[in-house]
Amino acid sequence: MNLEMLRITRNILLRTFVVGIGFVLLIAVATFGCWDSVIGTVTKLAHTDQATLTPILLEFFSTARFFLLFIVLSPALAIHWTLKKESAALRSLKENTPSGAPQSAYRL
């Protein structure tokens, strides 16, 4: 896997994290902003009460947080730091390479 593919993967993961945070915030605002007006309809449709619905919502937001932080953001940060280290190593290699020497002799 070359550096360009790692950059694309990192960018996809970081953008997925940002979009996911946006969706979770939108759902949280809609849920808690309309809680009093929607709870009657939801309890009738789901044949449940508010005491049962609250742990379900708590589990949803906990699962969303776990997914966004540990499944999406952690690999994105690891790839970001790897790319940063590789870029620094390549820059230092180019600076230390004599101008007449072939580049292939100084590969990492």
mmCIF file of N, CA, C and O in Angstrom:
data_model
loop_
_atom_site.group_PDB
_atom_site.id
_atom_site.type_symbol
_atom_site.label_atom_id
_atom_site.label_comp_id
_atom_site.label_asym_id
_atom_site.label_seq_id
_atom_site.Cartn_x
_atom_site.Cartn_y
_atom_site.Cartn_z
ATOM 1 N N MET A 1 0.857 -1.172 0.000
ATOM 2 C CA MET A 1 0.000 0.000 0.000
ATOM 3 C C MET A 1 0.906 1.238 0.000
ATOM 4 O O MET A 1 1.741 1.399 0.872
ATOM 5 N N ASN A 2 0.730 2.089 -0.975
ATOM 6 C CA ASN A 2 1.582 3.276 -1.078
ATOM 7 C C ASN A 2 1.026 4.422 -0.229
ATOM 8 O O ASN A 2 -0.065 4.343 0.338
ATOM 9 N N LEU A 3 1.802 5.492 -0.158
ATOM 10 C CA LEU A 3 1.416 6.618 0.691
ATOM 11 C C LEU A 3 0.148 7.312 0.207
ATOM 12 O O LEU A 3 -0.647 7.789 1.015
ATOM 13 N N GLU A 4 -0.056 7.350 -1.101
ATOM 14 C CA GLU A 4 -1.258 8.011 -1.627
ATOM 15 C C GLU A 4 -2.530 7.256 -1.208
ATOM 16 O O GLU A 4 -3.535 7.858 -0.855
ATOM 17 N N MET A 5 -2.467 5.929 -1.220
ATOM 18 C CA MET A 5 -3.623 5.131 -0.795
ATOM 19 C C MET A 5 -3.891 5.322 0.700
ATOM 20 O O MET A 5 -5.050 5.377 1.127
ATOM 21 N N LEU A 6 -2.824 5.438 1.488
ATOM 22 C CA LEU A 6 -2.996 5.709 2.916
ATOM 23 C C LEU A 6 -3.623 7.088 3.144
ATOM 24 O O LEU A 6 -4.462 7.254 4.024
ATOM 25 N N ARG A 7 -3.231 8.069 2.353
ATOM 26 C CA ARG A 7 -3.828 9.400 2.481
ATOM 27 C C ARG A 7 -5.317 9.374 2.153
ATOM 28 O O ARG A 7 -6.125 9.998 2.842
ATOM 29 N N ILE A 8 -5.675 8.660 1.110
ATOM 30 C CA ILE A 8 -7.091 8.558 0.739
ATOM 31 C C ILE A 8 -7.884 7.869 1.845
ATOM 32 O O ILE A 8 -8.964 8.323 2.225
ATOM 33 N N THR A 9 -7.344 6.782 2.389
ATOM 34 C CA THR A 9 -8.021 6.060 3.471
ATOM 35 C C THR A 9 -8.180 6.951 4.697
ATOM 36 O O THR A 9 -9.245 6.991 5.319
ATOM 37 N N ARG A 10 -7.110 7.682 5.036
ATOM 38 C CA ARG A 10 -7.179 8.594 6.180
ATOM 39 C C ARG A 10 -8.248 9.655 5.969
ATOM 40 O O ARG A 10 -9.056 9.928 6.862
ATOM 41 N N ASN A 11 -8.271 10.253 4.794
ATOM 42 C CA ASN A 11 -9.254 11.297 4.518
ATOM 43 C C ASN A 11 -10.675 10.765 4.570
ATOM 44 O O ASN A 11 -11.583 11.428 5.083
ATOM 45 N N ILE A 12 -10.888 9.565 4.066
ATOM 46 C CA ILE A 12 -12.222 8.960 4.120
ATOM 47 C C ILE A 12 -12.642 8.730 5.572
ATOM 48 O O ILE A 12 -13.774 9.046 5.962
ATOM 49 N N LEU A 13 -11.739 8.199 6.389
ATOM 50 C CA LEU A 13 -12.075 7.941 7.788
ATOM 51 C C LEU A 13 -12.338 9.236 8.558
ATOM 52 O O LEU A 13 -13.286 9.316 9.351
ATOM 53 N N LEU A 14 -11.534 10.262 8.329
ATOM 54 C CA LEU A 14 -11.756 11.531 9.032
ATOM 55 C C LEU A 14 -13.062 12.187 8.605
ATOM 56 O O LEU A 14 -13.801 12.723 9.436
ATOM 57 N N ARG A 15 -13.372 12.113 7.316
ATOM 58 C CA ARG A 15 -14.638 12.699 6.855
ATOM 59 C C ARG A 15 -15.831 11.888 7.357
ATOM 60 O O ARG A 15 -16.877 12.454 7.667
ATOM 61 N N THR A 16 -15.677 10.575 7.450
ATOM 62 C CA THR A 16 -16.735 9.735 8.009
ATOM 63 C C THR A 16 -16.984 10.105 9.466
ATOM 64 O O THR A 16 -18.130 10.165 9.918
ATOM 65 N N PHE A 17 -15.914 10.375 10.200
ATOM 66 C CA PHE A 17 -16.050 10.789 11.594
ATOM 67 C C PHE A 17 -16.818 12.108 11.700
ATOM 68 O O PHE A 17 -17.728 12.241 12.521
ATOM 69 N N VAL A 18 -16.476 13.072 10.874
ATOM 70 C CA VAL A 18 -17.134 14.386 10.921
ATOM 71 C C VAL A 18 -18.615 14.261 10.561
ATOM 72 O O VAL A 18 -19.483 14.826 11.233
ATOM 73 N N VAL A 19 -18.917 13.503 9.518
ATOM 74 C CA VAL A 19 -20.315 13.317 9.115
ATOM 75 C C VAL A 19 -21.078 12.557 10.200
ATOM 76 O O VAL A 19 -22.219 12.894 10.523
ATOM 77 N N GLY A 20 -20.464 11.557 10.801
ATOM 78 C CA GLY A 20 -21.098 10.798 11.877
ATOM 79 C C GLY A 20 -21.406 11.659 13.079
ATOM 80 O O GLY A 20 -22.491 11.563 13.675
ATOM 81 N N ILE A 21 -20.458 12.527 13.464
ATOM 82 C CA ILE A 21 -20.702 13.447 14.582
ATOM 83 C C ILE A 21 -21.865 14.372 14.246
ATOM 84 O O ILE A 21 -22.726 14.655 15.085
ATOM 85 N N GLY A 22 -21.916 14.832 13.003
ATOM 86 C CA GLY A 22 -23.026 15.695 12.579
ATOM 87 C C GLY A 22 -24.365 14.998 12.696
ATOM 88 O O GLY A 22 -25.337 15.572 13.200
ATOM 89 N N PHE A 23 -24.431 13.743 12.238
ATOM 90 C CA PHE A 23 -25.681 12.988 12.336
ATOM 91 C C PHE A 23 -26.081 12.737 13.782
ATOM 92 O O PHE A 23 -27.251 12.861 14.146
ATOM 93 N N VAL A 24 -25.121 12.375 14.620
ATOM 94 C CA VAL A 24 -25.440 12.110 16.025
ATOM 95 C C VAL A 24 -25.932 13.385 16.700
ATOM 96 O O VAL A 24 -26.900 13.345 17.477
ATOM 97 N N LEU A 25 -25.305 14.509 16.431
ATOM 98 C CA LEU A 25 -25.775 15.765 17.021
ATOM 99 C C LEU A 25 -27.161 16.136 16.523
ATOM 100 O O LEU A 25 -28.006 16.595 17.301
ATOM 101 N N LEU A 26 -27.418 15.924 15.245
ATOM 102 C CA LEU A 26 -28.741 16.199 14.690
ATOM 103 C C LEU A 26 -29.807 15.317 15.339
ATOM 104 O O LEU A 26 -30.880 15.794 15.725
ATOM 105 N N ILE A 27 -29.509 14.037 15.493
ATOM 106 C CA ILE A 27 -30.454 13.117 16.120
ATOM 107 C C ILE A 27 -30.659 13.493 17.594
ATOM 108 O O ILE A 27 -31.788 13.443 18.110
ATOM 109 N N ALA A 28 -29.574 13.885 18.282
ATOM 110 C CA ALA A 28 -29.700 14.266 19.696
ATOM 111 C C ALA A 28 -30.555 15.508 19.854
ATOM 112 O O ALA A 28 -31.426 15.567 20.733
ATOM 113 N N VAL A 29 -30.339 16.512 19.014
ATOM 114 C CA VAL A 29 -31.138 17.735 19.101
ATOM 115 C C VAL A 29 -32.598 17.438 18.790
ATOM 116 O O VAL A 29 -33.505 17.916 19.488
ATOM 117 N N ALA A 30 -32.835 16.639 17.751
ATOM 118 C CA ALA A 30 -34.217 16.297 17.402
ATOM 119 C C ALA A 30 -34.883 15.475 18.505
ATOM 120 O O ALA A 30 -36.060 15.689 18.830
ATOM 121 N N THR A 31 -34.142 14.549 19.104
ATOM 122 C CA THR A 31 -34.714 13.691 20.143
ATOM 123 C C THR A 31 -35.034 14.480 21.399
ATOM 124 O O THR A 31 -36.150 14.405 21.927
ATOM 125 N N PHE A 32 -34.055 15.218 21.892
ATOM 126 C CA PHE A 32 -34.252 15.909 23.160
ATOM 127 C C PHE A 32 -35.046 17.198 22.998
ATOM 128 O O PHE A 32 -35.697 17.639 23.942
ATOM 129 N N GLY A 33 -35.008 17.803 21.823
ATOM 130 C CA GLY A 33 -35.797 19.005 21.586
ATOM 131 C C GLY A 33 -37.285 18.722 21.467
ATOM 132 O O GLY A 33 -38.118 19.523 21.868
ATOM 133 N N CYS A 34 -37.628 17.580 20.914
ATOM 134 C CA CYS A 34 -39.035 17.223 20.700
ATOM 135 C C CYS A 34 -39.488 16.112 21.641
ATOM 136 O O CYS A 34 -40.482 15.437 21.368
ATOM 137 N N TRP A 35 -38.762 15.889 22.717
ATOM 138 C CA TRP A 35 -39.050 14.761 23.612
ATOM 139 C C TRP A 35 -40.481 14.809 24.136
ATOM 140 O O TRP A 35 -41.201 13.800 24.075
ATOM 141 N N ASP A 36 -40.931 15.939 24.628
ATOM 142 C CA ASP A 36 -42.257 16.031 25.245
ATOM 143 C C ASP A 36 -43.383 15.862 24.232
ATOM 144 O O ASP A 36 -44.419 15.262 24.533
ATOM 145 N N SER A 37 -43.182 16.360 23.026
ATOM 146 C CA SER A 37 -44.259 16.274 22.035
ATOM 147 C C SER A 37 -44.308 14.927 21.317
ATOM 148 O O SER A 37 -45.364 14.516 20.844
ATOM 149 N N VAL A 38 -43.199 14.226 21.249
ATOM 150 C CA VAL A 38 -43.147 12.978 20.478
ATOM 151 C C VAL A 38 -43.292 11.747 21.367
ATOM 152 O O VAL A 38 -43.678 10.674 20.875
ATOM 153 N N ILE A 39 -43.025 11.874 22.646
ATOM 154 C CA ILE A 39 -43.019 10.693 23.520
ATOM 155 C C ILE A 39 -44.372 9.994 23.554
ATOM 156 O O ILE A 39 -44.438 8.763 23.608
ATOM 157 N N GLY A 40 -45.460 10.736 23.484
ATOM 158 C CA GLY A 40 -46.787 10.108 23.483
ATOM 159 C C GLY A 40 -47.009 9.252 22.244
ATOM 160 O O GLY A 40 -47.508 8.122 22.333
ATOM 161 N N THR A 41 -46.626 9.759 21.081
ATOM 162 C CA THR A 41 -46.790 9.009 19.835
ATOM 163 C C THR A 41 -45.900 7.777 19.809
ATOM 164 O O THR A 41 -46.330 6.690 19.402
ATOM 165 N N VAL A 42 -44.652 7.938 20.248
ATOM 166 C CA VAL A 42 -43.706 6.810 20.217
ATOM 167 C C VAL A 42 -44.145 5.708 21.178
ATOM 168 O O VAL A 42 -44.075 4.519 20.843
ATOM 169 N N THR A 43 -44.617 6.071 22.357
ATOM 170 C CA THR A 43 -45.042 5.043 23.308
ATOM 171 C C THR A 43 -46.272 4.289 22.808
ATOM 172 O O THR A 43 -46.401 3.088 23.051
ATOM 173 N N LYS A 44 -47.150 4.969 22.075
ATOM 174 C CA LYS A 44 -48.315 4.281 21.515
ATOM 175 C C LYS A 44 -47.920 3.365 20.357
ATOM 176 O O LYS A 44 -48.414 2.242 20.240
ATOM 177 N N LEU A 45 -47.047 3.841 19.489
ATOM 178 C CA LEU A 45 -46.630 3.039 18.337
ATOM 179 C C LEU A 45 -45.772 1.842 18.740
ATOM 180 O O LEU A 45 -45.882 0.766 18.157
ATOM 181 N N ALA A 46 -44.897 2.020 19.722
ATOM 182 C CA ALA A 46 -43.993 0.949 20.133
ATOM 183 C C ALA A 46 -44.553 0.108 21.273
ATOM 184 O O ALA A 46 -43.912 -0.858 21.688
ATOM 185 N N HIS A 47 -45.738 0.454 21.782
ATOM 186 C CA HIS A 47 -46.370 -0.256 22.901
ATOM 187 C C HIS A 47 -45.399 -0.380 24.080
ATOM 188 O O HIS A 47 -45.166 -1.463 24.620
ATOM 189 N N THR A 48 -44.851 0.749 24.460
ATOM 190 C CA THR A 48 -43.895 0.783 25.559
ATOM 191 C C THR A 48 -44.111 2.056 26.372
ATOM 192 O O THR A 48 -44.969 2.867 26.044
ATOM 193 N N ASP A 49 -43.337 2.226 27.419
ATOM 194 C CA ASP A 49 -43.452 3.438 28.223
ATOM 195 C C ASP A 49 -42.128 4.201 28.204
ATOM 196 O O ASP A 49 -41.135 3.753 27.652
ATOM 197 N N GLN A 50 -42.138 5.368 28.831
ATOM 198 C CA GLN A 50 -40.952 6.224 28.813
ATOM 199 C C GLN A 50 -39.789 5.585 29.562
ATOM 200 O O GLN A 50 -38.633 5.770 29.189
ATOM 201 N N ALA A 51 -40.059 4.821 30.587
ATOM 202 C CA ALA A 51 -39.001 4.171 31.359
ATOM 203 C C ALA A 51 -38.251 3.131 30.530
ATOM 204 O O ALA A 51 -37.078 2.862 30.771
ATOM 205 N N THR A 52 -38.906 2.531 29.552
ATOM 206 C CA THR A 52 -38.255 1.558 28.681
ATOM 207 C C THR A 52 -37.517 2.255 27.536
ATOM 208 O O THR A 52 -36.483 1.783 27.073
ATOM 209 N N LEU A 53 -38.047 3.356 27.088
ATOM 210 C CA LEU A 53 -37.476 4.076 25.947
ATOM 211 C C LEU A 53 -36.163 4.775 26.290
ATOM 212 O O LEU A 53 -35.264 4.852 25.456
ATOM 213 N N THR A 54 -36.016 5.251 27.513
ATOM 214 C CA THR A 54 -34.815 5.982 27.912
ATOM 215 C C THR A 54 -33.541 5.132 27.829
ATOM 216 O O THR A 54 -32.550 5.586 27.263
ATOM 217 N N PRO A 55 -33.516 3.895 28.355
ATOM 218 C CA PRO A 55 -32.296 3.090 28.211
ATOM 219 C C PRO A 55 -31.970 2.737 26.754
ATOM 220 O O PRO A 55 -30.795 2.606 26.401
ATOM 221 N N ILE A 56 -32.985 2.617 25.920
ATOM 222 C CA ILE A 56 -32.742 2.329 24.501
ATOM 223 C C ILE A 56 -32.010 3.500 23.851
ATOM 224 O O ILE A 56 -31.044 3.304 23.096
ATOM 225 N N LEU A 57 -32.459 4.722 24.145
ATOM 226 C CA LEU A 57 -31.790 5.900 23.602
ATOM 227 C C LEU A 57 -30.380 6.045 24.156
ATOM 228 O O LEU A 57 -29.455 6.399 23.431
ATOM 229 N N LEU A 58 -30.196 5.771 25.423
ATOM 230 C CA LEU A 58 -28.875 5.836 26.024
ATOM 231 C C LEU A 58 -27.932 4.832 25.369
ATOM 232 O O LEU A 58 -26.773 5.139 25.077
ATOM 233 N N GLU A 59 -28.423 3.629 25.104
ATOM 234 C CA GLU A 59 -27.607 2.616 24.436
ATOM 235 C C GLU A 59 -27.264 3.037 23.009
ATOM 236 O O GLU A 59 -26.143 2.833 22.545
ATOM 237 N N PHE A 60 -28.212 3.654 22.312
ATOM 238 C CA PHE A 60 -27.947 4.119 20.950
ATOM 239 C C PHE A 60 -26.815 5.140 20.924
ATOM 240 O O PHE A 60 -25.874 5.032 20.133
ATOM 241 N N PHE A 61 -26.881 6.150 21.796
ATOM 242 C CA PHE A 61 -25.853 7.183 21.799
ATOM 243 C C PHE A 61 -24.510 6.640 22.284
ATOM 244 O O PHE A 61 -23.453 7.056 21.807
ATOM 245 N N SER A 62 -24.523 5.679 23.204
ATOM 246 C CA SER A 62 -23.275 5.055 23.650
ATOM 247 C C SER A 62 -22.638 4.244 22.531
ATOM 248 O O SER A 62 -21.416 4.291 22.328
ATOM 249 N N THR A 63 -23.450 3.512 21.791
ATOM 250 C CA THR A 63 -22.935 2.720 20.669
ATOM 251 C C THR A 63 -22.409 3.625 19.555
ATOM 252 O O THR A 63 -21.359 3.341 18.970
ATOM 253 N N ALA A 64 -23.107 4.704 19.286
ATOM 254 C CA ALA A 64 -22.647 5.648 18.261
ATOM 255 C C ALA A 64 -21.316 6.271 18.666
ATOM 256 O O ALA A 64 -20.408 6.409 17.840
ATOM 257 N N ARG A 65 -21.174 6.623 19.923
ATOM 258 C CA ARG A 65 -19.913 7.197 20.410
ATOM 259 C C ARG A 65 -18.778 6.181 20.299
ATOM 260 O O ARG A 65 -17.677 6.497 19.833
ATOM 261 N N PHE A 66 -19.031 4.931 20.698
ATOM 262 C CA PHE A 66 -18.010 3.883 20.595
ATOM 263 C C PHE A 66 -17.586 3.695 19.145
ATOM 264 O O PHE A 66 -16.394 3.643 18.836
ATOM 265 N N PHE A 67 -18.551 3.599 18.232
ATOM 266 C CA PHE A 67 -18.236 3.385 16.823
ATOM 267 C C PHE A 67 -17.422 4.537 16.257
ATOM 268 O O PHE A 67 -16.405 4.325 15.598
ATOM 269 N N LEU A 68 -17.859 5.764 16.524
ATOM 270 C CA LEU A 68 -17.167 6.914 15.948
ATOM 271 C C LEU A 68 -15.757 7.079 16.510
ATOM 272 O O LEU A 68 -14.824 7.386 15.771
ATOM 273 N N LEU A 69 -15.585 6.870 17.797
ATOM 274 C CA LEU A 69 -14.270 7.072 18.394
ATOM 275 C C LEU A 69 -13.300 5.931 18.128
ATOM 276 O O LEU A 69 -12.161 6.159 17.721
ATOM 277 N N PHE A 70 -13.732 4.704 18.357
ATOM 278 C CA PHE A 70 -12.798 3.586 18.312
ATOM 279 C C PHE A 70 -12.728 2.884 16.960
ATOM 280 O O PHE A 70 -11.699 2.301 16.618
ATOM 281 N N ILE A 71 -13.783 2.908 16.186
ATOM 282 C CA ILE A 71 -13.779 2.222 14.896
ATOM 283 C C ILE A 71 -13.382 3.175 13.771
ATOM 284 O O ILE A 71 -12.725 2.766 12.817
ATOM 285 N N VAL A 72 -13.736 4.452 13.874
ATOM 286 C CA VAL A 72 -13.461 5.392 12.789
ATOM 287 C C VAL A 72 -12.284 6.317 13.115
ATOM 288 O O VAL A 72 -11.336 6.426 12.337
ATOM 289 N N LEU A 73 -12.308 6.998 14.271
ATOM 290 C CA LEU A 73 -11.302 8.011 14.560
ATOM 291 C C LEU A 73 -9.939 7.423 14.911
ATOM 292 O O LEU A 73 -8.912 7.946 14.467
ATOM 293 N N SER A 74 -9.894 6.359 15.667
ATOM 294 C CA SER A 74 -8.607 5.782 16.068
ATOM 295 C C SER A 74 -7.760 5.335 14.875
ATOM 296 O O SER A 74 -6.579 5.684 14.792
ATOM 297 N N PRO A 75 -8.307 4.565 13.926
ATOM 298 C CA PRO A 75 -7.486 4.220 12.752
ATOM 299 C C PRO A 75 -7.097 5.438 11.920
ATOM 300 O O PRO A 75 -5.995 5.494 11.379
ATOM 301 N N ALA A 76 -7.976 6.429 11.835
ATOM 302 C CA ALA A 76 -7.656 7.638 11.065
ATOM 303 C C ALA A 76 -6.473 8.373 11.686
ATOM 304 O O ALA A 76 -5.576 8.830 10.971
ATOM 305 N N LEU A 77 -6.454 8.490 13.003
ATOM 306 C CA LEU A 77 -5.326 9.148 13.666
ATOM 307 C C LEU A 77 -4.044 8.334 13.536
ATOM 308 O O LEU A 77 -2.961 8.897 13.343
ATOM 309 N N ALA A 78 -4.147 7.020 13.626
ATOM 310 C CA ALA A 78 -2.965 6.172 13.459
ATOM 311 C C ALA A 78 -2.387 6.315 12.051
ATOM 312 O O ALA A 78 -1.167 6.441 11.878
ATOM 313 N N ILE A 79 -3.233 6.327 11.054
ATOM 314 C CA ILE A 79 -2.767 6.505 9.677
ATOM 315 C C ILE A 79 -2.176 7.902 9.504
ATOM 316 O O ILE A 79 -1.146 8.079 8.851
ATOM 317 N N HIS A 80 -2.796 8.910 10.113
ATOM 318 C CA HIS A 80 -2.292 10.278 10.010
ATOM 319 C C HIS A 80 -0.878 10.385 10.578
ATOM 320 O O HIS A 80 0.010 10.963 9.951
ATOM 321 N N TRP A 81 -0.652 9.829 11.757
ATOM 322 C CA TRP A 81 0.662 9.900 12.370
ATOM 323 C C TRP A 81 1.682 9.094 11.581
ATOM 324 O O TRP A 81 2.849 9.469 11.490
ATOM 325 N N THR A 82 1.262 7.968 10.994
ATOM 326 C CA THR A 82 2.162 7.175 10.162
ATOM 327 C C THR A 82 2.570 7.963 8.925
ATOM 328 O O THR A 82 3.750 7.984 8.558
ATOM 329 N N LEU A 83 1.625 8.603 8.281
ATOM 330 C CA LEU A 83 1.937 9.410 7.106
ATOM 331 C C LEU A 83 2.859 10.577 7.459
ATOM 332 O O LEU A 83 3.763 10.915 6.689
ATOM 333 N N LYS A 84 2.630 11.181 8.595
ATOM 334 C CA LYS A 84 3.469 12.286 9.023
ATOM 335 C C LYS A 84 4.913 11.825 9.220
ATOM 336 O O LYS A 84 5.856 12.500 8.804
ATOM 337 N N LYS A 85 5.080 10.664 9.836
ATOM 338 C CA LYS A 85 6.415 10.117 10.076
ATOM 339 C C LYS A 85 7.090 9.747 8.754
ATOM 340 O O LYS A 85 8.272 10.034 8.547
ATOM 341 N N GLU A 86 6.340 9.118 7.858
ATOM 342 C CA GLU A 86 6.895 8.737 6.555
ATOM 343 C C GLU A 86 7.287 9.965 5.735
ATOM 344 O O GLU A 86 8.319 9.975 5.078
ATOM 345 N N SER A 87 6.467 11.002 5.765
ATOM 346 C CA SER A 87 6.775 12.226 5.024
ATOM 347 C C SER A 87 8.033 12.890 5.571
ATOM 348 O O SER A 87 8.867 13.370 4.809
ATOM 349 N N ALA A 88 8.179 12.909 6.895
ATOM 350 C CA ALA A 88 9.380 13.486 7.506
ATOM 351 C C ALA A 88 10.612 12.670 7.138
ATOM 352 O O ALA A 88 11.677 13.237 6.856
ATOM 353 N N ALA A 89 10.486 11.345 7.109
ATOM 354 C CA ALA A 89 11.615 10.485 6.749
ATOM 355 C C ALA A 89 12.008 10.700 5.286
ATOM 356 O O ALA A 89 13.204 10.767 4.957
ATOM 357 N N LEU A 90 11.028 10.836 4.406
ATOM 358 C CA LEU A 90 11.329 11.070 2.993
ATOM 359 C C LEU A 90 11.971 12.436 2.775
ATOM 360 O O LEU A 90 12.878 12.581 1.960
ATOM 361 N N ARG A 91 11.500 13.449 3.504
ATOM 362 C CA ARG A 91 12.096 14.785 3.380
ATOM 363 C C ARG A 91 13.542 14.794 3.837
ATOM 364 O O ARG A 91 14.410 15.367 3.188
ATOM 365 N N SER A 92 13.813 14.152 4.957
ATOM 366 C CA SER A 92 15.192 14.118 5.456
ATOM 367 C C SER A 92 16.080 13.300 4.522
ATOM 368 O O SER A 92 17.250 13.608 4.340
ATOM 369 N N LEU A 93 15.532 12.280 3.902
ATOM 370 C CA LEU A 93 16.299 11.476 2.953
ATOM 371 C C LEU A 93 16.650 12.291 1.715
ATOM 372 O O LEU A 93 17.769 12.248 1.229
ATOM 373 N N LYS A 94 15.702 13.088 1.232
ATOM 374 C CA LYS A 94 15.960 13.923 0.056
ATOM 375 C C LYS A 94 16.983 15.017 0.371
ATOM 376 O O LYS A 94 17.789 15.375 -0.476
ATOM 377 N N GLU A 95 16.945 15.557 1.585
ATOM 378 C CA GLU A 95 17.895 16.601 1.959
ATOM 379 C C GLU A 95 19.302 16.050 2.110
ATOM 380 O O GLU A 95 20.279 16.742 1.843
ATOM 381 N N ASN A 96 19.428 14.794 2.537
ATOM 382 C CA ASN A 96 20.738 14.200 2.776
ATOM 383 C C ASN A 96 21.296 13.457 1.570
ATOM 384 O O ASN A 96 22.405 12.946 1.629
ATOM 385 N N THR A 97 20.547 13.374 0.497
ATOM 386 C CA THR A 97 20.992 12.665 -0.694
ATOM 387 C C THR A 97 21.898 13.583 -1.514
ATOM 388 O O THR A 97 21.527 14.717 -1.806
ATOM 389 N N PRO A 98 23.085 13.105 -1.896
ATOM 390 C CA PRO A 98 23.940 13.917 -2.775
ATOM 391 C C PRO A 98 23.252 14.145 -4.118
ATOM 392 O O PRO A 98 22.483 13.312 -4.584
ATOM 393 N N SER A 99 23.519 15.281 -4.736
ATOM 394 C CA SER A 99 22.806 15.635 -5.967
ATOM 395 C C SER A 99 23.113 14.713 -7.134
ATOM 396 O O SER A 99 22.282 14.499 -7.989
ATOM 397 N N GLY A 100 24.299 14.113 -7.184
ATOM 398 C CA GLY A 100 24.648 13.244 -8.307
ATOM 399 C C GLY A 100 24.292 11.789 -8.093
ATOM 400 O O GLY A 100 24.331 10.991 -9.029
ATOM 401 N N ALA A 101 23.936 11.389 -6.863
ATOM 402 C CA ALA A 101 23.657 9.982 -6.581
ATOM 403 C C ALA A 101 22.243 9.621 -7.012
ATOM 404 O O ALA A 101 21.343 10.427 -6.927
ATOM 405 N N PRO A 102 22.058 8.390 -7.469
ATOM 406 C CA PRO A 102 20.696 7.958 -7.831
ATOM 407 C C PRO A 102 19.832 7.815 -6.598
ATOM 408 O O PRO A 102 20.295 7.418 -5.537
ATOM 409 N N GLN A 103 18.550 8.152 -6.734
ATOM 410 C CA GLN A 103 17.600 8.087 -5.620
ATOM 411 C C GLN A 103 17.346 6.665 -5.156
ATOM 412 O O GLN A 103 17.061 6.425 -4.006
ATOM 413 N N SER A 104 17.411 5.682 -6.061
ATOM 414 C CA SER A 104 17.090 4.304 -5.698
ATOM 415 C C SER A 104 18.072 3.734 -4.703
ATOM 416 O O SER A 104 17.759 2.802 -3.969
ATOM 417 N N ALA A 105 19.274 4.260 -4.634
ATOM 418 C CA ALA A 105 20.265 3.757 -3.686
ATOM 419 C C ALA A 105 19.940 4.161 -2.257
ATOM 420 O O ALA A 105 20.426 3.551 -1.310
ATOM 421 N N TYR A 106 19.101 5.163 -2.083
ATOM 422 C CA TYR A 106 18.786 5.677 -0.745
ATOM 423 C C TYR A 106 17.342 5.419 -0.344
ATOM 424 O O TYR A 106 16.763 6.178 0.402
ATOM 425 N N ARG A 107 16.768 4.373 -0.812
ATOM 426 C CA ARG A 107 15.379 4.047 -0.463
ATOM 427 C C ARG A 107 15.284 3.590 0.975
ATOM 428 O O ARG A 107 16.202 3.012 1.533
ATOM 429 N N LEU A 108 14.108 3.803 1.544
ATOM 430 C CA LEU A 108 13.839 3.334 2.922
ATOM 431 C C LEU A 108 13.510 1.879 2.942
ATOM 432 O O LEU A 108 12.868 1.343 2.141
#
